[in-house]
mmCIF file of N, CA, C and O in Angstrom:
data_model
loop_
_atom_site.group_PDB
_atom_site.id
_atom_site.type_symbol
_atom_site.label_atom_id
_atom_site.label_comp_id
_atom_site.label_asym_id
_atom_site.label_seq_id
_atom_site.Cartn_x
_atom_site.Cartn_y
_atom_site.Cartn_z
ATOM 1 N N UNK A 26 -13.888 10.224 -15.606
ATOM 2 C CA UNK A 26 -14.094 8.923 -14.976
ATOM 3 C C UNK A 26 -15.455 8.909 -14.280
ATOM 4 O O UNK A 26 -15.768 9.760 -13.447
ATOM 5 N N UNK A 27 -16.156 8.024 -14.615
ATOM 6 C CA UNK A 27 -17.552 7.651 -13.607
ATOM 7 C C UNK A 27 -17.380 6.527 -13.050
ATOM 8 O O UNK A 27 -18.333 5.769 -12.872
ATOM 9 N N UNK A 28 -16.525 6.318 -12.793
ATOM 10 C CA UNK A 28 -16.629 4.422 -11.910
ATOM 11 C C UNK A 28 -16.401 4.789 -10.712
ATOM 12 O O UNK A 28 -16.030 3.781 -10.112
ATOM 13 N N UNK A 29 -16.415 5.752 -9.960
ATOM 14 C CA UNK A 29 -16.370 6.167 -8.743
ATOM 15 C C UNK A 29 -14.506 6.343 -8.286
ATOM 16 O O UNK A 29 -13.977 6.397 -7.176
ATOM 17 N N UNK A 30 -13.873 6.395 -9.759
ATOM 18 C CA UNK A 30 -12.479 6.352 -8.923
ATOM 19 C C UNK A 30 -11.911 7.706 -8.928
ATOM 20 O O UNK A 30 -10.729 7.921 -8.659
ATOM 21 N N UNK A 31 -12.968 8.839 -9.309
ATOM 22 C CA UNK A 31 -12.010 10.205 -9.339
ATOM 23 C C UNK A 31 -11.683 10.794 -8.135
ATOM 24 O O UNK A 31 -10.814 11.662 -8.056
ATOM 25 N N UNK A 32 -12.296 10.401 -7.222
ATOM 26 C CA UNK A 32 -12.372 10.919 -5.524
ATOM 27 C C UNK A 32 -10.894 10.204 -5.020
ATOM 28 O O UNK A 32 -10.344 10.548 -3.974
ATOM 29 N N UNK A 33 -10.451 9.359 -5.759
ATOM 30 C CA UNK A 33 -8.887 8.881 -5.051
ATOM 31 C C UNK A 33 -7.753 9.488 -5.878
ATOM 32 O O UNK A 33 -6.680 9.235 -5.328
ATOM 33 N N UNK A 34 -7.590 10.252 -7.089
ATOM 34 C CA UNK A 34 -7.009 10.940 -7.803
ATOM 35 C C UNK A 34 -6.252 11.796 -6.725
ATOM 36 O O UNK A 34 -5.071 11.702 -6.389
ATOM 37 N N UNK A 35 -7.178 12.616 -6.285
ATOM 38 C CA UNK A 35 -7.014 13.852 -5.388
ATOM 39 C C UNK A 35 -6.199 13.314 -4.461
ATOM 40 O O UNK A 35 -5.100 13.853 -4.330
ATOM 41 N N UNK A 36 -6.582 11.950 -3.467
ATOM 42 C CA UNK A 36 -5.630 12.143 -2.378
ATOM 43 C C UNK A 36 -4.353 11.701 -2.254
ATOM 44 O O UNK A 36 -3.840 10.929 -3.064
ATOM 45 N N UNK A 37 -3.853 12.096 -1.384
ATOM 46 C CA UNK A 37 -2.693 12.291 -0.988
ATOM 47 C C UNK A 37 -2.089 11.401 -0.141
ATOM 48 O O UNK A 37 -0.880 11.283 -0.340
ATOM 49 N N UNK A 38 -2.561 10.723 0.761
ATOM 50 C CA UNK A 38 -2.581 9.300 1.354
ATOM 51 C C UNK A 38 -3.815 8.904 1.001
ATOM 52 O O UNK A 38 -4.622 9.832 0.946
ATOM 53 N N UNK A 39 -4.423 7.350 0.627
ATOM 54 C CA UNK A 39 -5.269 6.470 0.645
ATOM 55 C C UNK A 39 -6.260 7.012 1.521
ATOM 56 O O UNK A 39 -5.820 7.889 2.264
ATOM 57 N N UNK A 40 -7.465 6.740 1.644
ATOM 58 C CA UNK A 40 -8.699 6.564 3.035
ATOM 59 C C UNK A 40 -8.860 5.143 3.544
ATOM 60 O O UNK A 40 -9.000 4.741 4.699
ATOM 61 N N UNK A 41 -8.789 4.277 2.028
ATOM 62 C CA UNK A 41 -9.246 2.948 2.556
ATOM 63 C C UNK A 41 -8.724 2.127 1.586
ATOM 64 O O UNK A 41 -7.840 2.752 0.999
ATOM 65 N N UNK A 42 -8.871 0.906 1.097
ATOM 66 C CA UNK A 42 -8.124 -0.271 0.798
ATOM 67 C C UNK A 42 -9.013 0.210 -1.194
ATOM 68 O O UNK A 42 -8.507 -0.416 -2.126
ATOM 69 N N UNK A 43 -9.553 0.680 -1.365
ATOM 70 C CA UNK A 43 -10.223 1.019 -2.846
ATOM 71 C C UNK A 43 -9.011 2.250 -3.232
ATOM 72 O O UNK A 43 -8.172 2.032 -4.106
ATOM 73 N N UNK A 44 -9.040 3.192 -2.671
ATOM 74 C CA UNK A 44 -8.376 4.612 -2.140
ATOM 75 C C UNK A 44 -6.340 3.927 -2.626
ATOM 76 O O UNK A 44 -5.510 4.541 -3.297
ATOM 77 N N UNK A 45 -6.226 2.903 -2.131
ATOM 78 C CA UNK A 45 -4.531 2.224 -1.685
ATOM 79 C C UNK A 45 -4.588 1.370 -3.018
ATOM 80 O O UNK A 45 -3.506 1.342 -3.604
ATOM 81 N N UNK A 46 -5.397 0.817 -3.495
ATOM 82 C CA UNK A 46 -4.999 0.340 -4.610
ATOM 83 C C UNK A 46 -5.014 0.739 -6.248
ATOM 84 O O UNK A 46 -4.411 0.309 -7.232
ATOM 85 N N UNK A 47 -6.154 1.926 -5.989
ATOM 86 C CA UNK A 47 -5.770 2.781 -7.376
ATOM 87 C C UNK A 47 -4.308 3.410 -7.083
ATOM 88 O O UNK A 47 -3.440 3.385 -7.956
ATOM 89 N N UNK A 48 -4.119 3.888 -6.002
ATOM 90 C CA UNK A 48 -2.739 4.194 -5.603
ATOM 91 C C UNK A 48 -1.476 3.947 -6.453
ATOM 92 O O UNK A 48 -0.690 4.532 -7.198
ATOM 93 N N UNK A 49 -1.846 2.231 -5.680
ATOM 94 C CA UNK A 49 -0.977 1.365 -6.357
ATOM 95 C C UNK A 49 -0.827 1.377 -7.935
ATOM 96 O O UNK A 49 -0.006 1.827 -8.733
ATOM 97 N N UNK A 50 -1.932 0.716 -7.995
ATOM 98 C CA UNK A 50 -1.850 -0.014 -10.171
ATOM 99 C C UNK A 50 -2.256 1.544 -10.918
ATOM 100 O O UNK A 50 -1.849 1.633 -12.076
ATOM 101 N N UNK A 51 -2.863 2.529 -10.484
ATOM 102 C CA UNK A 51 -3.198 3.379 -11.428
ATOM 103 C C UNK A 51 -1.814 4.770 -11.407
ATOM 104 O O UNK A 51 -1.035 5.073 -12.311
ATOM 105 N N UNK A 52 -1.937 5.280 -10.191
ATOM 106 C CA UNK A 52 -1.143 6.222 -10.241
ATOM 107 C C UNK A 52 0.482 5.620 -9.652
ATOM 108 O O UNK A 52 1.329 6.467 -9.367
ATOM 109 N N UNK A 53 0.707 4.598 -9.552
ATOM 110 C CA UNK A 53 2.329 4.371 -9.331
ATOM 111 C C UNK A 53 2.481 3.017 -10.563
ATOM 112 O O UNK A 53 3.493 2.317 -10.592
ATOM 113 N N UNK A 54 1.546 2.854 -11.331
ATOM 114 C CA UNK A 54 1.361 1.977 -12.545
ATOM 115 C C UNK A 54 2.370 0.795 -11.936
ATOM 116 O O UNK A 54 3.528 0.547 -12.274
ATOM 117 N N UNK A 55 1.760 0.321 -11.192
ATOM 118 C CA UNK A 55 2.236 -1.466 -10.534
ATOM 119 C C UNK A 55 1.165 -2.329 -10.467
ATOM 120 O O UNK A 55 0.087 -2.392 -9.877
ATOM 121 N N UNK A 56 1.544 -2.714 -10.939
ATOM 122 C CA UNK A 56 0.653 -4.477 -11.254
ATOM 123 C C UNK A 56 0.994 -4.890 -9.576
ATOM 124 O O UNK A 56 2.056 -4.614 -9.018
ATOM 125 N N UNK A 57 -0.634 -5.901 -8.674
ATOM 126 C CA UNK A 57 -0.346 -6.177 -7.379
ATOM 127 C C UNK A 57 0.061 -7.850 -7.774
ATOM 128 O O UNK A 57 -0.636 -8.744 -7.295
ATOM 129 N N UNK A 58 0.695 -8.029 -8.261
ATOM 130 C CA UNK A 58 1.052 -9.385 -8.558
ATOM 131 C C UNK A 58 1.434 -10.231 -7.593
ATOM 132 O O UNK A 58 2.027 -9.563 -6.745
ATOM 133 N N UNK A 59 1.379 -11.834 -7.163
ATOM 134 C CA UNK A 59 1.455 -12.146 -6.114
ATOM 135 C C UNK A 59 2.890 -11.615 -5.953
ATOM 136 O O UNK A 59 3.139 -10.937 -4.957
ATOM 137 N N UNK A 60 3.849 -11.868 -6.851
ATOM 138 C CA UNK A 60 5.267 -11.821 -6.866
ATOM 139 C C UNK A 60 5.181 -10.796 -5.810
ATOM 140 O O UNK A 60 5.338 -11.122 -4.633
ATOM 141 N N UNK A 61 4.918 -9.459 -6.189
ATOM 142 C CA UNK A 61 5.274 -8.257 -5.631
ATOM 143 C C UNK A 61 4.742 -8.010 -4.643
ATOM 144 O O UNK A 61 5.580 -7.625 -3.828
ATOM 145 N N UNK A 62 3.225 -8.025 -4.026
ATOM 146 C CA UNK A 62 2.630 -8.571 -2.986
ATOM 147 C C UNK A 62 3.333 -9.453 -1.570
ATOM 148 O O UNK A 62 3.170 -9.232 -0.370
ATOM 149 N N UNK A 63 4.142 -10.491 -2.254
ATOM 150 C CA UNK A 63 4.785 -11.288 -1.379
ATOM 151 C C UNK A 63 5.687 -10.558 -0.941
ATOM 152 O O UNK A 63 5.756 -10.365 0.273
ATOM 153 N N UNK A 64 6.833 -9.825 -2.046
ATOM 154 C CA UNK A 64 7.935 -8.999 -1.533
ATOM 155 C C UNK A 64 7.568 -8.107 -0.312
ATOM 156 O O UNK A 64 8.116 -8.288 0.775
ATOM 157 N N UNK A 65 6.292 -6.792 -0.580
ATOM 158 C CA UNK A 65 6.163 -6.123 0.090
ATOM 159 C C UNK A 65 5.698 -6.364 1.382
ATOM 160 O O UNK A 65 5.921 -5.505 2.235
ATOM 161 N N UNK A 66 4.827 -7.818 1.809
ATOM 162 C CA UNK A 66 4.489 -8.528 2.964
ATOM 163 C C UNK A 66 5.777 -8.986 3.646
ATOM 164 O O UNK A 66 5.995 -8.606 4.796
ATOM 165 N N UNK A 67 6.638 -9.776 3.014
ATOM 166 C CA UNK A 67 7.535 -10.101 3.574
ATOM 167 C C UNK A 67 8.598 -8.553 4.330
ATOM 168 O O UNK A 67 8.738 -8.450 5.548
ATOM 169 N N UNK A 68 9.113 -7.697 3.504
ATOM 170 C CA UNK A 68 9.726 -6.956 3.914
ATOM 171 C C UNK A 68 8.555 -5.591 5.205
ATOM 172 O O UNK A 68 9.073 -5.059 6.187
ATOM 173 N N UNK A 69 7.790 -5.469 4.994
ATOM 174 C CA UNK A 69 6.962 -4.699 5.385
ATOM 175 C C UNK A 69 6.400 -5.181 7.157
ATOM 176 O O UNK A 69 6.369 -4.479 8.168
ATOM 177 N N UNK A 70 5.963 -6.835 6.935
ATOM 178 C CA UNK A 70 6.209 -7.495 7.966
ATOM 179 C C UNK A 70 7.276 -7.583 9.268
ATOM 180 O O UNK A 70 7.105 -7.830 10.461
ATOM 181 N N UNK A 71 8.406 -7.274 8.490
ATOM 182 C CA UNK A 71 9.675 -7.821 9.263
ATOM 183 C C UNK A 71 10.109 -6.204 10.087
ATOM 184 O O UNK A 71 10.850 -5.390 9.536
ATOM 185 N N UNK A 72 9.495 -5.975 11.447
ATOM 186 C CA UNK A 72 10.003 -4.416 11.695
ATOM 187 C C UNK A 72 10.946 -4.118 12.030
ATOM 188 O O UNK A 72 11.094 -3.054 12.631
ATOM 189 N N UNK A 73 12.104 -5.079 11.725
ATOM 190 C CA UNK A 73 13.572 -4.643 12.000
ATOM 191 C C UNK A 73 14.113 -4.866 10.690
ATOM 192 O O UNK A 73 15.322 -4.685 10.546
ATOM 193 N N UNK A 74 13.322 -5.280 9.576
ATOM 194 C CA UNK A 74 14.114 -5.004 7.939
ATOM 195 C C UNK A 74 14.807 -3.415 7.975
ATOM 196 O O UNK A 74 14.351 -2.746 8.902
ATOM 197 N N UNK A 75 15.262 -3.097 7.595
ATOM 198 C CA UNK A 75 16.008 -1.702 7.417
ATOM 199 C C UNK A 75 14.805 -1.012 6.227
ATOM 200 O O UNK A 75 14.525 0.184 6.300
ATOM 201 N N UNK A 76 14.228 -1.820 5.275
ATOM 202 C CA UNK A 76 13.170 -0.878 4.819
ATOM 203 C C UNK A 76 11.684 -0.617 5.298
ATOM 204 O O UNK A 76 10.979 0.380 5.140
ATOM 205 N N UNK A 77 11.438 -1.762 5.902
ATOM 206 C CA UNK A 77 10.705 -1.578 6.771
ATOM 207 C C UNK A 77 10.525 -0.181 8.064
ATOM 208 O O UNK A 77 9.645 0.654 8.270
ATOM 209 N N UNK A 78 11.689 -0.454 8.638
ATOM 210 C CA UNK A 78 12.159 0.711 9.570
ATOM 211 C C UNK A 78 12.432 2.263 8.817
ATOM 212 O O UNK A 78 12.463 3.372 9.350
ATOM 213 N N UNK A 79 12.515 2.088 8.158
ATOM 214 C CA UNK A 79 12.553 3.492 7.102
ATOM 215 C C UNK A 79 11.107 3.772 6.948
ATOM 216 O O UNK A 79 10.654 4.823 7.402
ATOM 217 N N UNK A 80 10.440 3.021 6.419
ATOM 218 C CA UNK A 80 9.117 3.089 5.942
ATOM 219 C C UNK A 80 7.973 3.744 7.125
ATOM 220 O O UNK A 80 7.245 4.725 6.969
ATOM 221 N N UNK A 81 8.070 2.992 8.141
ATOM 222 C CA UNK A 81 7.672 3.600 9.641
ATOM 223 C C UNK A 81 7.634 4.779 9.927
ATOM 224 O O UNK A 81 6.762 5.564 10.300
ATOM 225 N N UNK A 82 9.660 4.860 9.511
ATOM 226 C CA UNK A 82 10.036 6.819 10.271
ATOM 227 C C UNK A 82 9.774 8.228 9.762
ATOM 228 O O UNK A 82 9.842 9.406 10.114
ATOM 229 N N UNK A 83 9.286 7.108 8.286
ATOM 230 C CA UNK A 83 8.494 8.854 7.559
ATOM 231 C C UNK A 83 7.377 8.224 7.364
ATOM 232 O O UNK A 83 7.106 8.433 6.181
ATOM 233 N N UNK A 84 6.457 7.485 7.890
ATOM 234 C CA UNK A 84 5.209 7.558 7.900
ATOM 235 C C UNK A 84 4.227 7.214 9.370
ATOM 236 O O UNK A 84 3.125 7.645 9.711
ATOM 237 N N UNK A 85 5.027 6.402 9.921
ATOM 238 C CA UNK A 85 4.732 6.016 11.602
ATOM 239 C C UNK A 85 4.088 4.628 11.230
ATOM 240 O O UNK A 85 3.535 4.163 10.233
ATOM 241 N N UNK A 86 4.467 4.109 12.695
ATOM 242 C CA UNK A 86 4.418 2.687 12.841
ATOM 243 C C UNK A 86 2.708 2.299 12.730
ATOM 244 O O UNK A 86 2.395 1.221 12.224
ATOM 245 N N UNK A 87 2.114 2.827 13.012
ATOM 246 C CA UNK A 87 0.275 2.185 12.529
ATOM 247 C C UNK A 87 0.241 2.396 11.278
ATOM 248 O O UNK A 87 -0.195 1.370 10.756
ATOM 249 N N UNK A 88 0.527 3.385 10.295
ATOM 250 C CA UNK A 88 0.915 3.835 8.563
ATOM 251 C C UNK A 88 1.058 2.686 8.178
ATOM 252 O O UNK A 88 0.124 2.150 7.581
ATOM 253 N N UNK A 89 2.595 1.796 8.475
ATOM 254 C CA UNK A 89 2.767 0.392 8.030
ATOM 255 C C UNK A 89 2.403 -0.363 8.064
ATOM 256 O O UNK A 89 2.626 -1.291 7.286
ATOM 257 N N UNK A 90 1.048 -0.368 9.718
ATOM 258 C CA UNK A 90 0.620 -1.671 9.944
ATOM 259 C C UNK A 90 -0.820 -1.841 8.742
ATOM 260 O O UNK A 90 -1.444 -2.715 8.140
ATOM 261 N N UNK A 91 -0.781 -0.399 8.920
ATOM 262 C CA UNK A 91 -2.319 -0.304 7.502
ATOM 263 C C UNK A 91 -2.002 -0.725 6.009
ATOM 264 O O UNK A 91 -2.882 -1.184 5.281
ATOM 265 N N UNK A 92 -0.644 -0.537 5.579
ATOM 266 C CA UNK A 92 -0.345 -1.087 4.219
ATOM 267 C C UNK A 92 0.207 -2.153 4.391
ATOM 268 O O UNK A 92 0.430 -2.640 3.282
ATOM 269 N N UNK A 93 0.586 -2.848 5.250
ATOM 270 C CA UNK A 93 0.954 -3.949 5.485
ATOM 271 C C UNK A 93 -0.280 -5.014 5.886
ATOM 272 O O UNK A 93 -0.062 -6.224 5.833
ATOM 273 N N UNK A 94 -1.674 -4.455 6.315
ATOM 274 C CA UNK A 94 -2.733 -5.204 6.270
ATOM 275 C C UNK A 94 -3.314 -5.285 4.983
ATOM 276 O O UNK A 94 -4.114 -6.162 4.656
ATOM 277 N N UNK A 95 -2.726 -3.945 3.910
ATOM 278 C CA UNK A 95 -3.765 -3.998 2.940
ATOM 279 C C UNK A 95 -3.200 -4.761 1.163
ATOM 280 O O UNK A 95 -3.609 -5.060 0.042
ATOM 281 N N UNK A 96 -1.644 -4.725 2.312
ATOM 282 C CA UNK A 96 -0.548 -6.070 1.080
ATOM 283 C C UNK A 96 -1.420 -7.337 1.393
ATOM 284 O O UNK A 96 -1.899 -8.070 0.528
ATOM 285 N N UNK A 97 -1.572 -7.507 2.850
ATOM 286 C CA UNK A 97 -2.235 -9.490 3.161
ATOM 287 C C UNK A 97 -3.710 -9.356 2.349
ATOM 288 O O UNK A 97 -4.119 -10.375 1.793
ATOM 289 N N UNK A 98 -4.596 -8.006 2.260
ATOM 290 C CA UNK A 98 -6.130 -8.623 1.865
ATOM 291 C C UNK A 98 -5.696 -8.974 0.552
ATOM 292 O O UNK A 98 -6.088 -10.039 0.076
ATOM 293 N N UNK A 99 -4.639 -7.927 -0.358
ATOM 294 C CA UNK A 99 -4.327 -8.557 -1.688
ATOM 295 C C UNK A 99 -3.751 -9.089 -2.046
ATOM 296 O O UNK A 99 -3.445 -9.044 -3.238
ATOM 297 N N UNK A 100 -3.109 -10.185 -0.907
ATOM 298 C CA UNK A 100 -2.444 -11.256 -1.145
ATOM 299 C C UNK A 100 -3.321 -12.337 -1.438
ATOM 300 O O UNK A 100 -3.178 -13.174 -2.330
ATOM 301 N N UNK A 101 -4.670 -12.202 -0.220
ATOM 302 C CA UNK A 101 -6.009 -12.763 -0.009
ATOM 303 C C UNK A 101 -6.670 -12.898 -1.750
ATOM 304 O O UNK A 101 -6.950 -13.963 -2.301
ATOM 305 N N UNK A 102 -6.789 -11.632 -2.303
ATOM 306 C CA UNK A 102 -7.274 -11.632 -3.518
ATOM 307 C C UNK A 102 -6.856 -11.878 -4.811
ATOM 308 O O UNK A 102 -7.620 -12.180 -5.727
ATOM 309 N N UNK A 103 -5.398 -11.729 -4.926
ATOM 310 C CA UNK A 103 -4.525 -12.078 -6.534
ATOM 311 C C UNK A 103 -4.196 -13.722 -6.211
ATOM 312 O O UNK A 103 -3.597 -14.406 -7.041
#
């Protein structure tokens, strides 16, 4: 790869919102479709959803607020 995406291969959590979305569509092969986008804003949003609250306790509550900012920019963008 030369498009600058081999440096996100390697990690292990994201660095930044480039880093979170090969994440996404390349290595967990998900399309950010609004559909799915919406789901994960809506539930991700809500911090008393039960997956939400899961999501938090093995990653911590700023973790969510960062993929939960980086569901709204690509809500912003699809």
């Amino acid at each position: 790869m030369n498009d600058g995406t081999e440096r996100y291969e390697k990690e292990f959590f994201p660095s930044n919102y480039a880093g979170w979305r090969y994440c996404i569509e390349v290595k967990c092969s998900q399309a950010l479709t609004p559909e799915f986008v919406k789901a994960r804003i809506t539930i991700l949003g809500d911090s008393q959803h039960e997956e939400s609250r899961r999501f938090a306790s093995l990653y911590s509550h700023p973790w969510r607020e960062q993929v939960l900012a980086w569901f709204q920019r690509a809500a912003a963008e699809v």
